[in-house]
């Protein structure tokens, strides 16, 4: 006789505890952890390191600071998709999450993300400084349909960034960026059924980490030529952390790019390409990104595309005020960003 035994309850419970006790394996996407909350730099992604079109905040590549002519101060508020999720992230980080909040988090789709930030910066002819006193992100991933589990990250971040640059010789510029971030975050991997239990708050234990990056950048620009071609290079995300984390890893990336400004009847067009290589890059196709920016009067449109994602955005400026809308899409998720800014 063939005997079929029912799964033992304690085995299932042990499996759930193992899931709940596992450290979060999720890695926050680079565009959410790199400290850049500016609308145009977010829309252009890594292509912003080689293009002049980022006219708000500090440039992505610090060597570009040496090309600045007039001092500028500006501030921006960035709101990402699912802004209502930010309230949930703050409740969890502050220990105020109740069963309803946890149930909302555990009921979301495969991938969820949210972001809100406030940033102000001042840029002069050879230096610049940026302060981000408020930034909150949430990123989660649901997996394993048979026994639903979730990778969850919520973080509150404060950052300061400084750039210094100089004209070296001929058309060559060099710059250095130093940025520091203090991050209080929760990274948890748990079974959904465990999250709905009475002791679910135990799954959300805040931790802190400190990040310090030192990032050199270089630029060779033929500003006297008609199309103003330029070539740039930068070592990005090179630094140290107070503790090693899976959510906010130190992953240096080498960047090499170029851009031109073709003449068009109306407005200003800029086209750029960028190669970004890190420890996980497997092919040239993965490393390549192309982008363009077209500015006509008070309207600026930008687009960026790579093998893994694409985005498009519009920025509208009137006097000292700006507002923007950006859409991005990749294989597993899509989102919209809205930004409001003021320049003095």
Short mmCIF file of C-alpha atoms in Angstrom, two decimals:
data_model
loop_
_atom_site.label_atom_id
_atom_site.label_comp_id
_atom_site.label_asym_id
_atom_site.label_seq_id
_atom_site.Cartn_x
_atom_site.Cartn_y
_atom_site.Cartn_z
CA UNK A 1 0.00 0.00 0.00
CA UNK A 2 1.28 3.47 -0.94
CA UNK A 3 1.08 5.91 1.93
CA UNK A 4 0.80 9.63 1.20
CA UNK A 5 1.75 11.78 4.14
CA UNK A 6 0.42 15.28 4.58
CA UNK A 7 3.00 18.03 4.99
CA UNK A 8 3.73 18.61 8.63
CA UNK A 9 2.71 21.95 10.03
CA UNK A 10 6.00 22.53 11.79
CA UNK A 11 7.91 21.99 8.52
CA UNK A 12 5.85 24.67 6.77
CA UNK A 13 6.26 27.00 9.73
CA UNK A 14 10.03 26.43 9.75
CA UNK A 15 10.18 27.27 6.04
CA UNK A 16 8.33 30.51 6.70
CA UNK A 17 10.70 31.44 9.50
CA UNK A 18 13.68 30.76 7.27
CA UNK A 19 12.22 33.11 4.66
CA UNK A 20 11.55 35.75 7.29
CA UNK A 21 15.01 35.47 8.75
CA UNK A 22 16.89 35.74 5.46
CA UNK A 23 18.65 39.05 4.84
CA UNK A 24 17.20 41.08 2.02
CA UNK A 25 18.83 40.20 -1.28
CA UNK A 26 17.29 43.07 -3.21
CA UNK A 27 19.53 45.82 -4.55
CA UNK A 28 18.10 49.31 -4.83
CA UNK A 29 18.27 50.43 -8.50
CA UNK A 30 21.23 52.70 -9.23
CA UNK A 31 19.00 55.64 -10.23
CA UNK A 32 17.44 55.53 -6.74
CA UNK A 33 20.67 55.14 -4.75
CA UNK A 34 23.18 57.34 -6.60
CA UNK A 35 22.11 60.54 -4.83
CA UNK A 36 20.79 62.25 -7.96
CA UNK A 37 17.23 63.53 -7.74
CA UNK A 38 17.36 66.05 -10.56
CA UNK A 39 14.78 65.68 -13.29
CA UNK A 40 17.04 65.94 -16.34
CA UNK A 41 19.86 63.82 -14.93
CA UNK A 42 17.28 61.17 -14.04
CA UNK A 43 15.73 61.25 -17.53
CA UNK A 44 19.07 61.13 -19.37
CA UNK A 45 20.51 58.50 -17.00
CA UNK A 46 24.25 57.88 -17.52
CA UNK A 47 24.22 59.98 -20.73
CA UNK A 48 24.04 63.07 -18.51
CA UNK A 49 27.76 62.62 -17.71
CA UNK A 50 28.65 63.75 -21.25
CA UNK A 51 25.97 66.34 -22.05
CA UNK A 52 25.52 70.06 -21.35
CA UNK A 53 21.73 69.75 -21.26
CA UNK A 54 21.57 69.32 -17.47
CA UNK A 55 21.06 72.98 -16.58
CA UNK A 56 19.61 72.54 -13.09
CA UNK A 57 21.57 71.54 -10.04
CA UNK A 58 25.17 70.40 -10.25
CA UNK A 59 26.29 68.68 -13.46
CA UNK A 60 26.63 64.90 -13.40
CA UNK A 61 30.31 65.19 -14.37
CA UNK A 62 32.20 67.62 -12.08
CA UNK A 63 34.54 68.70 -14.91
CA UNK A 64 31.59 70.55 -16.47
CA UNK A 65 31.61 73.03 -13.55
CA UNK A 66 34.68 74.70 -15.07
CA UNK A 67 32.60 75.61 -18.14
CA UNK A 68 30.06 77.54 -16.05
CA UNK A 69 30.01 81.29 -16.60
CA UNK A 70 27.45 82.70 -14.16
CA UNK A 71 26.67 81.69 -10.55
CA UNK A 72 23.30 80.01 -9.99
CA UNK A 73 21.23 78.83 -7.05
CA UNK A 74 18.26 76.52 -7.50
CA UNK A 75 16.07 74.09 -5.59
CA UNK A 76 13.87 71.21 -6.71
CA UNK A 77 11.14 68.98 -5.34
CA UNK A 78 10.94 65.55 -6.99
CA UNK A 79 7.93 63.25 -6.69
CA UNK A 80 8.00 59.76 -8.19
CA UNK A 81 5.25 57.28 -8.98
CA UNK A 82 3.08 55.97 -6.15
CA UNK A 83 3.63 58.95 -3.85
CA UNK A 84 1.12 57.45 -1.40
CA UNK A 85 3.64 54.65 -0.80
CA UNK A 86 5.97 57.25 0.74
CA UNK A 87 3.67 57.58 3.73
CA UNK A 88 3.91 53.83 4.27
CA UNK A 89 7.72 53.97 4.03
CA UNK A 90 7.91 56.76 6.63
CA UNK A 91 5.59 54.87 8.99
CA UNK A 92 7.74 51.75 8.75
CA UNK A 93 10.99 53.68 9.23
CA UNK A 94 9.59 55.54 12.25
CA UNK A 95 8.14 52.40 13.84
CA UNK A 96 4.57 53.62 13.42
CA UNK A 97 3.37 50.95 10.99
CA UNK A 98 0.22 49.12 12.06
CA UNK A 99 -1.31 45.92 10.70
CA UNK A 100 -3.15 47.87 8.00
CA UNK A 101 0.09 49.43 6.73
CA UNK A 102 1.86 46.08 6.65
CA UNK A 103 -1.10 44.48 4.85
CA UNK A 104 -0.98 47.24 2.19
CA UNK A 105 2.74 46.66 1.64
CA UNK A 106 2.31 42.90 1.41
CA UNK A 107 -0.57 43.14 -1.08
CA UNK A 108 1.28 45.04 -3.82
CA UNK A 109 2.24 43.81 -7.28
CA UNK A 110 5.51 42.12 -8.31
CA UNK A 111 7.57 45.34 -8.33
CA UNK A 112 6.72 48.54 -6.45
CA UNK A 113 8.70 51.72 -6.03
CA UNK A 114 8.22 55.26 -4.77
CA UNK A 115 10.46 58.27 -4.23
CA UNK A 116 10.29 61.85 -2.97
CA UNK A 117 13.14 64.29 -2.42
CA UNK A 118 14.06 67.92 -1.86
CA UNK A 119 17.41 69.29 -3.09
CA UNK A 120 19.10 72.72 -3.28
CA UNK A 121 22.40 73.63 -4.92
CA UNK A 122 24.70 76.54 -5.65
CA UNK A 123 27.10 76.58 -8.61
CA UNK A 124 29.87 79.11 -9.31
CA UNK A 125 32.51 79.23 -12.06
CA UNK A 126 34.83 76.53 -10.66
CA UNK A 127 32.95 74.93 -7.79
CA UNK A 128 29.52 73.91 -6.60
CA UNK A 129 27.74 72.44 -3.61
CA UNK A 130 24.44 70.58 -3.28
CA UNK A 131 22.43 69.63 -0.19
CA UNK A 132 19.63 67.08 -0.08
CA UNK A 133 18.06 67.26 3.40
CA UNK A 134 15.13 64.99 2.58
CA UNK A 135 14.89 61.89 0.45
CA UNK A 136 12.65 58.86 1.02
CA UNK A 137 12.49 55.80 -1.21
CA UNK A 138 10.57 52.53 -1.17
CA UNK A 139 11.35 49.53 -3.34
CA UNK A 140 9.84 46.05 -3.08
CA UNK A 141 9.65 42.84 -5.06
CA UNK A 142 7.11 40.03 -4.67
CA UNK A 143 8.19 36.52 -5.65
CA UNK A 144 7.45 32.79 -5.24
CA UNK A 145 3.68 32.50 -6.01
CA UNK A 146 3.33 29.16 -4.14
CA UNK A 147 4.62 30.69 -0.90
CA UNK A 148 4.52 34.47 -1.49
CA UNK A 149 7.61 36.24 -0.20
CA UNK A 150 8.71 39.85 -0.46
CA UNK A 151 12.00 41.68 -0.70
CA UNK A 152 11.41 45.09 0.85
CA UNK A 153 13.57 48.22 1.17
CA UNK A 154 12.56 51.58 2.64
CA UNK A 155 15.17 54.30 3.20
CA UNK A 156 15.48 57.85 4.43
CA UNK A 157 18.56 59.69 3.19
CA UNK A 158 20.38 62.99 3.71
CA UNK A 159 23.24 63.91 1.38
CA UNK A 160 25.74 66.63 0.66
CA UNK A 161 27.75 66.90 -2.55
CA UNK A 162 30.65 69.17 -3.47
CA UNK A 163 32.38 69.68 -6.82
CA UNK A 164 35.54 71.50 -7.83
CA UNK A 165 36.91 71.85 -11.37
CA UNK A 166 39.55 73.66 -13.35
CA UNK A 167 40.62 74.44 -16.88
CA UNK A 168 43.83 72.44 -17.44
CA UNK A 169 45.09 73.23 -20.94
CA UNK A 170 43.79 73.75 -24.47
CA UNK A 171 40.23 72.37 -24.37
CA UNK A 172 40.79 70.06 -21.41
CA UNK A 173 38.96 70.32 -18.06
CA UNK A 174 39.28 68.21 -14.91
CA UNK A 175 37.04 68.00 -11.86
CA UNK A 176 36.44 66.12 -8.64
CA UNK A 177 33.19 65.31 -6.86
CA UNK A 178 32.95 64.29 -3.21
CA UNK A 179 29.59 63.25 -1.81
CA UNK A 180 28.46 61.92 1.53
CA UNK A 181 25.18 60.23 2.43
CA UNK A 182 23.66 59.20 5.73
CA UNK A 183 21.04 56.50 5.17
CA UNK A 184 18.59 55.00 7.63
CA UNK A 185 16.97 52.01 5.99
CA UNK A 186 15.06 48.80 6.42
CA UNK A 187 15.93 45.79 4.28
CA UNK A 188 13.79 42.76 4.96
CA UNK A 189 12.92 39.48 3.24
CA UNK A 190 9.79 37.83 4.59
CA UNK A 191 6.89 35.54 3.85
CA UNK A 192 3.68 37.47 3.28
CA UNK A 193 1.84 35.30 5.81
CA UNK A 194 4.49 36.17 8.40
CA UNK A 195 4.09 39.87 7.66
CA UNK A 196 0.38 39.65 8.46
CA UNK A 197 1.02 38.06 11.85
CA UNK A 198 0.72 40.04 15.07
CA UNK A 199 4.48 40.35 15.55
CA UNK A 200 5.07 41.67 12.01
CA UNK A 201 6.75 44.82 13.33
CA UNK A 202 9.76 42.68 14.26
CA UNK A 203 10.47 42.27 10.54
CA UNK A 204 11.13 46.00 10.11
CA UNK A 205 14.22 46.82 12.14
CA UNK A 206 15.95 50.06 10.98
CA UNK A 207 19.69 50.14 10.29
CA UNK A 208 22.04 52.95 9.32
CA UNK A 209 24.96 53.24 6.93
CA UNK A 210 27.29 56.04 5.85
CA UNK A 211 28.52 56.35 2.26
CA UNK A 212 31.43 58.46 1.04
CA UNK A 213 32.21 58.73 -2.68
CA UNK A 214 35.19 60.34 -4.40
CA UNK A 215 34.55 60.67 -8.14
CA UNK A 216 37.00 62.27 -10.63
CA UNK A 217 35.76 63.52 -14.00
CA UNK A 218 37.39 64.80 -17.19
CA UNK A 219 36.21 66.71 -20.24
CA UNK A 220 37.72 67.64 -23.59
CA UNK A 221 35.49 70.17 -25.36
CA UNK A 222 35.93 71.84 -28.76
CA UNK A 223 33.74 74.84 -27.92
CA UNK A 224 34.98 76.86 -30.90
CA UNK A 225 33.74 74.33 -33.50
CA UNK A 226 30.27 74.58 -35.03
CA UNK A 227 28.83 71.40 -33.53
CA UNK A 228 30.77 71.82 -30.26
CA UNK A 229 31.82 68.15 -29.94
CA UNK A 230 33.11 66.97 -26.58
CA UNK A 231 34.42 63.78 -25.00
CA UNK A 232 34.17 63.03 -21.30
CA UNK A 233 35.26 60.36 -18.84
CA UNK A 234 34.44 59.72 -15.21
CA UNK A 235 34.88 57.17 -12.45
CA UNK A 236 31.48 57.10 -10.74
CA UNK A 237 30.33 55.52 -7.46
CA UNK A 238 33.90 54.89 -6.24
CA UNK A 239 33.96 55.09 -2.47
CA UNK A 240 33.64 53.44 0.92
CA UNK A 241 30.80 52.49 3.25
CA UNK A 242 30.61 52.25 7.03
CA UNK A 243 29.23 48.75 6.57
CA UNK A 244 28.66 46.43 3.65
CA UNK A 245 25.02 46.24 2.60
CA UNK A 246 23.21 44.42 -0.19
CA UNK A 247 20.77 47.29 -0.59
CA UNK A 248 23.37 50.07 -1.08
CA UNK A 249 26.50 48.41 -2.50
CA UNK A 250 29.66 50.23 -3.56
CA UNK A 251 29.82 49.51 -7.29
CA UNK A 252 32.36 51.68 -9.17
CA UNK A 253 31.46 52.43 -12.78
CA UNK A 254 33.72 53.68 -15.54
CA UNK A 255 32.03 56.11 -17.93
CA UNK A 256 33.19 57.23 -21.36
CA UNK A 257 30.96 59.33 -23.59
CA UNK A 258 30.65 61.99 -26.24
CA UNK A 259 28.12 64.56 -27.40
CA UNK A 260 27.54 67.03 -30.23
CA UNK A 261 25.17 69.93 -30.88
CA UNK A 262 24.05 69.70 -34.53
CA UNK A 263 22.68 72.87 -36.06
CA UNK A 264 18.90 72.90 -36.46
CA UNK A 265 16.64 75.67 -37.80
CA UNK A 266 14.96 76.29 -34.44
CA UNK A 267 16.04 75.61 -30.90
CA UNK A 268 19.11 73.78 -29.59
CA UNK A 269 19.66 70.07 -30.21
CA UNK A 270 22.20 67.94 -28.34
CA UNK A 271 22.91 64.25 -29.02
CA UNK A 272 25.00 62.08 -26.71
CA UNK A 273 26.25 58.51 -26.36
CA UNK A 274 27.66 56.89 -23.25
CA UNK A 275 29.46 53.66 -22.35
CA UNK A 276 29.07 52.66 -18.70
CA UNK A 277 31.02 49.64 -17.46
CA UNK A 278 30.91 48.07 -14.00
CA UNK A 279 31.60 44.62 -12.53
CA UNK A 280 28.31 43.23 -13.89
CA UNK A 281 28.58 44.48 -17.48
CA UNK A 282 28.72 41.52 -19.87
CA UNK A 283 28.63 43.09 -23.33
CA UNK A 284 29.12 46.36 -25.21
CA UNK A 285 25.42 46.42 -25.99
CA UNK A 286 24.65 46.42 -22.27
CA UNK A 287 27.04 49.31 -21.69
CA UNK A 288 25.75 51.58 -24.48
CA UNK A 289 23.21 54.36 -23.98
CA UNK A 290 22.05 57.03 -26.43
CA UNK A 291 20.23 60.24 -25.54
CA UNK A 292 19.08 63.53 -27.01
CA UNK A 293 17.85 66.87 -25.77
CA UNK A 294 15.94 69.49 -27.74
CA UNK A 295 15.32 72.93 -26.28
CA UNK A 296 12.92 75.38 -27.90
CA UNK A 297 12.11 78.51 -25.96
CA UNK A 298 10.72 77.60 -22.55
CA UNK A 299 10.28 73.90 -23.45
CA UNK A 300 12.97 71.22 -23.24
CA UNK A 301 12.38 67.63 -24.32
CA UNK A 302 14.77 64.78 -23.51
CA UNK A 303 14.89 61.09 -24.36
CA UNK A 304 17.22 58.25 -23.40
CA UNK A 305 17.42 54.62 -24.50
CA UNK A 306 19.56 51.60 -23.66
CA UNK A 307 19.30 47.85 -24.06
CA UNK A 308 17.44 47.58 -20.73
CA UNK A 309 15.26 50.69 -20.48
CA UNK A 310 14.10 53.91 -22.08
CA UNK A 311 12.71 57.22 -20.86
CA UNK A 312 11.26 60.45 -22.19
CA UNK A 313 10.65 63.73 -20.40
CA UNK A 314 9.52 67.34 -20.82
CA UNK A 315 10.68 70.35 -18.80
CA UNK A 316 8.83 73.66 -18.91
CA UNK A 317 10.43 76.84 -17.57
CA UNK A 318 8.83 80.23 -16.98
CA UNK A 319 10.91 83.01 -15.47
CA UNK A 320 12.44 81.49 -12.31
CA UNK A 321 10.10 78.51 -12.11
CA UNK A 322 10.22 75.09 -13.77
CA UNK A 323 8.10 71.97 -13.83
CA UNK A 324 8.75 68.65 -15.50
CA UNK A 325 7.21 65.29 -16.28
CA UNK A 326 9.21 62.15 -17.08
CA UNK A 327 8.20 58.60 -18.01
CA UNK A 328 10.52 55.60 -17.82
CA UNK A 329 10.05 51.97 -18.75
CA UNK A 330 12.10 48.83 -18.31
CA UNK A 331 11.44 45.10 -18.44
CA UNK A 332 9.93 44.76 -14.99
CA UNK A 333 8.52 48.18 -14.14
CA UNK A 334 7.35 51.58 -15.35
CA UNK A 335 6.96 54.89 -13.62
CA UNK A 336 6.39 58.62 -13.83
CA UNK A 337 8.35 61.43 -12.16
CA UNK A 338 7.15 64.98 -11.54
CA UNK A 339 9.44 67.84 -10.56
CA UNK A 340 8.88 71.43 -9.44
CA UNK A 341 11.77 73.88 -9.14
CA UNK A 342 12.85 77.45 -8.60
CA UNK A 343 16.05 79.23 -9.70
CA UNK A 344 17.51 82.37 -8.15
#
